[in-house]
Amino acid sequence: MRREVQWRELGQGHGPRVLLLPGLGARGSGFLALAQRLLPAARPLLVEYPEGEAAACGAGVLARQVLRAVGEVDAVVASSFGGMVAAHLAAAGAARGVAFLGAFTRTEHLGVRGLAIGMMGPIARWARPGAVAAGLAAWTPVPFSRVPEVVPTTPLERDSTWHRALAIRGEAPPPELRRLPVSCVCIQGTRDVLVPPATVERLAASLPPGTPLHRLRGAGHVPYFTHPDACARLLQPWLEALGAGASVVASSAA
């Protein structure tokens, strides 16, 4: 059982260091296809969250745990609840850019659904999500062997989701990023039934003006998993700009 954040870096390139954050009950390994497509222009980091009772913390505490584990990064690509963690990291100055993939930084961005986010814990524990739930989230059939990358399937994963979901509403939300020097981009699936397309407008209002919004037609809640090529194409120009910014800063410091 993981009691701390675990992570691994892919590639040996010199591009921006990019942290990939999964949602509430998803595995970080679900980002592998996208991570491979971002090589060699970036250095992706796959993350797995703590499990069991160690998961009983909100996004702010989890962000501090992630920061202790991996250190500062150039960018974060966050899915769903991972957006809350990413917002805390950006507000703390630990990331210069955040890409939100079907994500949110505050539960109120979800509208009425945000009031019931704590129900994700009981659903995970007692409804026992499986292939049907994974297919609904992805909006496409998910091979049985890959279902655990999308929804919590083991007793430990379901228990972890229970603890994390109940802890979310017990902490203060992250600061809005609108006035902070952070580069953001939003990618939203038009078939996302968990974080509906209307959410992205409320999210965008809390981000720096001019943040690009991209809608992936036919994509569900996990576009990084189902549409890695499309996500990579949208993320690469943004990552290149972050990398160029880092080079300018390094040159100036020299």
Tab-separated table of C-alpha atoms in Angstrom:
chain	number	residue	atom	x	y	z
A	1	MET	CA	0.000	0.000	0.000
A	2	ARG	CA	1.348	3.435	-0.931
A	3	ARG	CA	1.537	5.796	2.038
A	4	GLU	CA	3.326	8.504	0.043
A	5	VAL	CA	3.265	9.922	-3.468
A	6	GLN	CA	5.145	7.750	-5.937
A	7	TRP	CA	6.384	8.981	-9.314
A	8	ARG	CA	8.590	8.158	-12.253
A	9	GLU	CA	10.063	10.339	-14.966
A	10	LEU	CA	10.049	9.265	-18.587
A	11	GLY	CA	12.765	10.169	-21.042
A	12	GLN	CA	16.109	11.898	-20.734
A	13	GLY	CA	15.309	15.007	-22.753
A	14	HIS	CA	15.942	18.627	-21.910
A	15	GLY	CA	12.411	19.918	-22.441
A	16	PRO	CA	10.041	21.203	-19.766
A	17	ARG	CA	9.391	18.966	-16.777
A	18	VAL	CA	5.695	18.057	-16.987
A	19	LEU	CA	3.734	16.560	-14.108
A	20	LEU	CA	0.724	14.413	-15.102
A	21	LEU	CA	-1.977	14.335	-12.414
A	22	PRO	CA	-4.891	11.856	-12.519
A	23	GLY	CA	-8.398	12.347	-11.190
A	24	LEU	CA	-10.031	11.212	-7.978
A	25	GLY	CA	-9.994	7.447	-8.498
A	26	ALA	CA	-7.881	7.037	-11.635
A	27	ARG	CA	-4.363	5.656	-11.924
A	28	GLY	CA	-1.501	7.828	-13.059
A	29	SER	CA	-0.480	5.035	-15.420
A	30	GLY	CA	-3.485	5.976	-17.557
A	31	PHE	CA	-1.401	8.945	-18.763
A	32	LEU	CA	1.279	6.689	-20.251
A	33	ALA	CA	0.114	6.976	-23.877
A	34	LEU	CA	0.053	10.782	-23.695
A	35	ALA	CA	3.396	10.859	-21.891
A	36	GLN	CA	5.005	8.822	-24.662
A	37	ARG	CA	3.678	11.223	-27.287
A	38	LEU	CA	5.142	14.204	-25.455
A	39	LEU	CA	8.618	12.702	-25.692
A	40	PRO	CA	11.267	13.927	-26.515
A	41	ALA	CA	9.956	17.521	-26.376
A	42	ALA	CA	9.166	17.197	-22.656
A	43	ARG	CA	10.044	15.187	-19.566
A	44	PRO	CA	6.749	13.726	-18.337
A	45	LEU	CA	6.323	12.561	-14.748
A	46	LEU	CA	3.705	9.905	-13.951
A	47	VAL	CA	2.252	10.152	-10.442
A	48	GLU	CA	0.390	7.715	-8.195
A	49	TYR	CA	-1.388	9.109	-5.138
A	50	PRO	CA	-1.247	7.677	-1.584
A	51	GLU	CA	-3.713	4.913	-0.760
A	52	GLY	CA	-6.014	3.814	2.049
A	53	GLU	CA	-6.209	6.061	5.096
A	54	ALA	CA	-3.187	7.964	3.760
A	55	ALA	CA	-5.551	9.238	1.039
A	56	ALA	CA	-7.729	11.034	3.607
A	57	CYS	CA	-6.618	14.516	2.627
A	58	GLY	CA	-7.852	17.206	0.274
A	59	ALA	CA	-6.185	18.713	-2.755
A	60	GLY	CA	-4.127	21.248	-0.808
A	61	VAL	CA	-2.436	18.656	1.394
A	62	LEU	CA	-1.990	16.355	-1.587
A	63	ALA	CA	-0.347	19.201	-3.530
A	64	ARG	CA	2.195	19.650	-0.728
A	65	GLN	CA	2.866	15.917	-0.750
A	66	VAL	CA	3.393	15.981	-4.518
A	67	LEU	CA	5.710	18.973	-4.222
A	68	ARG	CA	7.817	17.241	-1.573
A	69	ALA	CA	8.063	14.164	-3.779
A	70	VAL	CA	8.826	15.652	-7.202
A	71	GLY	CA	9.879	19.240	-6.511
A	72	GLU	CA	9.009	22.202	-8.707
A	73	VAL	CA	7.995	21.528	-12.311
A	74	ASP	CA	7.564	23.571	-15.451
A	75	ALA	CA	4.018	22.442	-16.144
A	76	VAL	CA	1.171	20.316	-14.859
A	77	VAL	CA	-1.322	18.439	-17.034
A	78	ALA	CA	-4.258	17.649	-14.780
A	79	SER	CA	-7.395	15.579	-15.169
A	80	SER	CA	-10.599	16.130	-13.168
A	81	PHE	CA	-9.835	16.456	-9.409
A	82	GLY	CA	-6.158	16.720	-10.393
A	83	GLY	CA	-6.991	20.279	-11.458
A	84	MET	CA	-7.526	21.253	-7.822
A	85	VAL	CA	-4.126	19.826	-6.917
A	86	ALA	CA	-2.544	21.622	-9.883
A	87	ALA	CA	-4.110	24.945	-8.879
A	88	HIS	CA	-2.582	24.678	-5.402
A	89	LEU	CA	0.818	23.938	-6.973
A	90	ALA	CA	0.555	26.898	-9.347
A	91	ALA	CA	-0.601	29.250	-6.574
A	92	ALA	CA	2.423	28.166	-4.525
A	93	GLY	CA	4.739	29.034	-7.420
A	94	ALA	CA	5.672	25.375	-7.965
A	95	ALA	CA	4.489	25.277	-11.617
A	96	ARG	CA	4.622	27.885	-14.377
A	97	GLY	CA	1.806	26.381	-16.416
A	98	VAL	CA	-1.280	24.204	-15.991
A	99	ALA	CA	-3.281	22.347	-18.625
A	100	PHE	CA	-6.761	21.358	-17.449
A	101	LEU	CA	-8.197	18.249	-19.138
A	102	GLY	CA	-11.839	17.913	-18.111
A	103	ALA	CA	-10.730	19.448	-14.813
A	104	PHE	CA	-11.762	22.092	-12.301
A	105	THR	CA	-10.051	24.061	-9.522
A	106	ARG	CA	-13.128	24.494	-7.307
A	107	THR	CA	-16.125	22.246	-6.805
A	108	GLU	CA	-18.463	25.134	-7.639
A	109	HIS	CA	-17.199	24.946	-11.228
A	110	LEU	CA	-19.187	21.703	-11.429
A	111	GLY	CA	-22.462	23.455	-10.665
A	112	VAL	CA	-24.967	21.240	-8.837
A	113	ARG	CA	-22.668	18.247	-9.307
A	114	GLY	CA	-20.115	19.942	-7.110
A	115	LEU	CA	-22.455	19.631	-4.131
A	116	ALA	CA	-22.414	15.850	-4.471
A	117	ILE	CA	-18.712	15.286	-5.067
A	118	GLY	CA	-18.464	13.576	-1.692
A	119	MET	CA	-20.807	10.913	-3.083
A	120	MET	CA	-18.000	9.709	-5.335
A	121	GLY	CA	-16.583	7.951	-2.288
A	122	PRO	CA	-19.659	5.847	-1.479
A	123	ILE	CA	-20.161	5.166	-5.199
A	124	ALA	CA	-16.596	3.901	-5.495
A	125	ARG	CA	-16.851	1.782	-2.353
A	126	TRP	CA	-20.280	0.220	-2.745
A	127	ALA	CA	-21.238	0.511	-6.413
A	128	ARG	CA	-17.940	-1.136	-7.387
A	129	PRO	CA	-17.204	0.648	-10.707
A	130	GLY	CA	-16.236	-1.652	-13.556
A	131	ALA	CA	-16.195	-1.840	-17.345
A	132	VAL	CA	-19.573	-0.104	-17.705
A	133	ALA	CA	-18.522	2.834	-15.524
A	134	ALA	CA	-15.167	3.092	-17.311
A	135	GLY	CA	-16.902	3.082	-20.691
A	136	LEU	CA	-19.296	5.801	-19.547
A	137	ALA	CA	-16.427	7.948	-18.286
A	138	ALA	CA	-14.381	7.431	-21.446
A	139	TRP	CA	-17.466	7.572	-23.718
A	140	THR	CA	-16.074	4.581	-25.571
A	141	PRO	CA	-15.629	0.905	-24.649
A	142	VAL	CA	-12.538	0.364	-22.514
A	143	PRO	CA	-10.643	-2.947	-22.818
A	144	PHE	CA	-11.157	-4.988	-19.668
A	145	SER	CA	-7.427	-5.022	-18.939
A	146	ARG	CA	-7.348	-1.224	-18.906
A	147	VAL	CA	-10.469	-0.534	-16.843
A	148	PRO	CA	-8.365	-0.043	-13.649
A	149	GLU	CA	-6.618	2.918	-15.283
A	150	VAL	CA	-9.933	4.774	-15.496
A	151	VAL	CA	-11.966	3.780	-12.420
A	152	PRO	CA	-11.069	2.370	-8.979
A	153	THR	CA	-11.446	-1.401	-9.148
A	154	THR	CA	-9.551	-2.981	-6.262
A	155	PRO	CA	-10.826	-2.815	-2.651
A	156	LEU	CA	-7.839	-0.617	-1.753
A	157	GLU	CA	-8.495	1.786	-4.643
A	158	ARG	CA	-12.175	2.042	-3.748
A	159	ASP	CA	-11.287	2.689	-0.113
A	160	SER	CA	-8.764	5.347	-1.162
A	161	THR	CA	-11.355	7.108	-3.307
A	162	TRP	CA	-13.765	7.036	-0.350
A	163	HIS	CA	-11.263	8.786	1.936
A	164	ARG	CA	-10.160	11.342	-0.659
A	165	ALA	CA	-13.689	12.261	-1.757
A	166	LEU	CA	-14.819	12.898	1.821
A	167	ALA	CA	-11.781	15.078	2.505
A	168	ILE	CA	-12.231	17.408	-0.477
A	169	ARG	CA	-14.995	19.512	1.028
A	170	GLY	CA	-13.198	19.800	4.355
A	171	GLU	CA	-10.531	22.205	3.098
A	172	ALA	CA	-10.377	25.680	1.624
A	173	PRO	CA	-10.337	25.815	-2.201
A	174	PRO	CA	-7.156	26.910	-3.979
A	175	PRO	CA	-6.757	30.600	-4.850
A	176	GLU	CA	-7.998	31.649	-8.268
A	177	LEU	CA	-5.226	31.754	-10.841
A	178	ARG	CA	-6.676	34.681	-12.778
A	179	ARG	CA	-4.159	37.259	-11.549
A	180	LEU	CA	-1.163	34.970	-11.206
A	181	PRO	CA	1.711	34.703	-13.735
A	182	VAL	CA	0.800	31.197	-14.844
A	183	SER	CA	0.188	29.952	-18.383
A	184	CYS	CA	-2.984	27.883	-18.711
A	185	VAL	CA	-4.844	25.912	-21.358
A	186	CYS	CA	-8.153	24.023	-21.163
A	187	ILE	CA	-9.095	20.866	-23.073
A	188	GLN	CA	-12.647	19.614	-22.687
A	189	GLY	CA	-14.392	16.603	-24.196
A	190	THR	CA	-17.802	17.327	-25.679
A	191	ARG	CA	-19.074	13.978	-24.327
A	192	ASP	CA	-17.804	14.380	-20.779
A	193	VAL	CA	-20.647	13.236	-18.500
A	194	LEU	CA	-18.750	13.691	-15.216
A	195	VAL	CA	-17.367	17.192	-15.762
A	196	PRO	CA	-19.799	18.526	-18.375
A	197	PRO	CA	-18.735	20.953	-21.121
A	198	ALA	CA	-20.447	23.893	-19.364
A	199	THR	CA	-17.860	23.535	-16.616
A	200	VAL	CA	-15.041	24.812	-18.795
A	201	GLU	CA	-16.598	28.277	-19.033
A	202	ARG	CA	-16.706	28.614	-15.235
A	203	LEU	CA	-13.160	27.282	-15.014
A	204	ALA	CA	-11.908	29.712	-17.651
A	205	ALA	CA	-13.353	32.666	-15.713
A	206	SER	CA	-10.981	31.815	-12.844
A	207	LEU	CA	-7.908	31.574	-15.092
A	208	PRO	CA	-5.728	34.271	-16.684
A	209	PRO	CA	-7.515	36.195	-19.464
A	210	GLY	CA	-6.921	34.771	-22.909
A	211	THR	CA	-6.482	31.173	-21.715
A	212	PRO	CA	-7.148	28.973	-24.789
A	213	LEU	CA	-10.163	26.640	-24.669
A	214	HIS	CA	-10.154	23.526	-26.839
A	215	ARG	CA	-13.124	21.203	-27.225
A	216	LEU	CA	-12.479	17.655	-28.380
A	217	ARG	CA	-15.510	16.439	-30.276
A	218	GLY	CA	-16.655	13.026	-29.123
A	219	ALA	CA	-14.192	12.787	-26.222
A	220	GLY	CA	-15.354	11.856	-22.743
A	221	HIS	CA	-13.927	12.500	-19.287
A	222	VAL	CA	-10.457	11.061	-19.902
A	223	PRO	CA	-9.256	12.509	-23.240
A	224	TYR	CA	-5.617	11.900	-22.272
A	225	PHE	CA	-6.496	8.183	-22.210
A	226	THR	CA	-8.787	7.950	-25.246
A	227	HIS	CA	-7.355	10.746	-27.444
A	228	PRO	CA	-3.625	10.977	-26.623
A	229	ASP	CA	-2.657	12.099	-30.142
A	230	ALA	CA	-5.156	14.958	-30.176
A	231	CYS	CA	-4.183	16.042	-26.662
A	232	ALA	CA	-0.486	15.962	-27.545
A	233	ARG	CA	-1.067	18.149	-30.619
A	234	LEU	CA	-2.864	20.734	-28.479
A	235	LEU	CA	-0.333	20.620	-25.658
A	236	GLN	CA	2.900	20.739	-27.659
A	237	PRO	CA	2.749	24.438	-28.722
A	238	TRP	CA	1.917	25.406	-25.137
A	239	LEU	CA	4.805	23.323	-23.783
A	240	GLU	CA	7.176	24.748	-26.385
A	241	ALA	CA	6.255	28.264	-25.258
A	242	LEU	CA	6.926	27.318	-21.635
A	243	GLY	CA	10.254	25.812	-22.625
A	244	ALA	CA	11.218	28.937	-24.542
A	245	GLY	CA	10.312	31.037	-21.507
A	246	ALA	CA	12.559	28.915	-19.332
A	247	SER	CA	15.433	29.374	-21.791
A	248	VAL	CA	15.000	33.148	-21.756
A	249	VAL	CA	15.036	33.213	-17.953
A	250	ALA	CA	18.128	31.003	-17.834
A	251	SER	CA	19.940	33.194	-20.376
A	252	SER	CA	19.076	36.338	-18.426
A	253	ALA	CA	20.292	34.807	-15.170
A	254	ALA	CA	23.578	33.860	-16.818
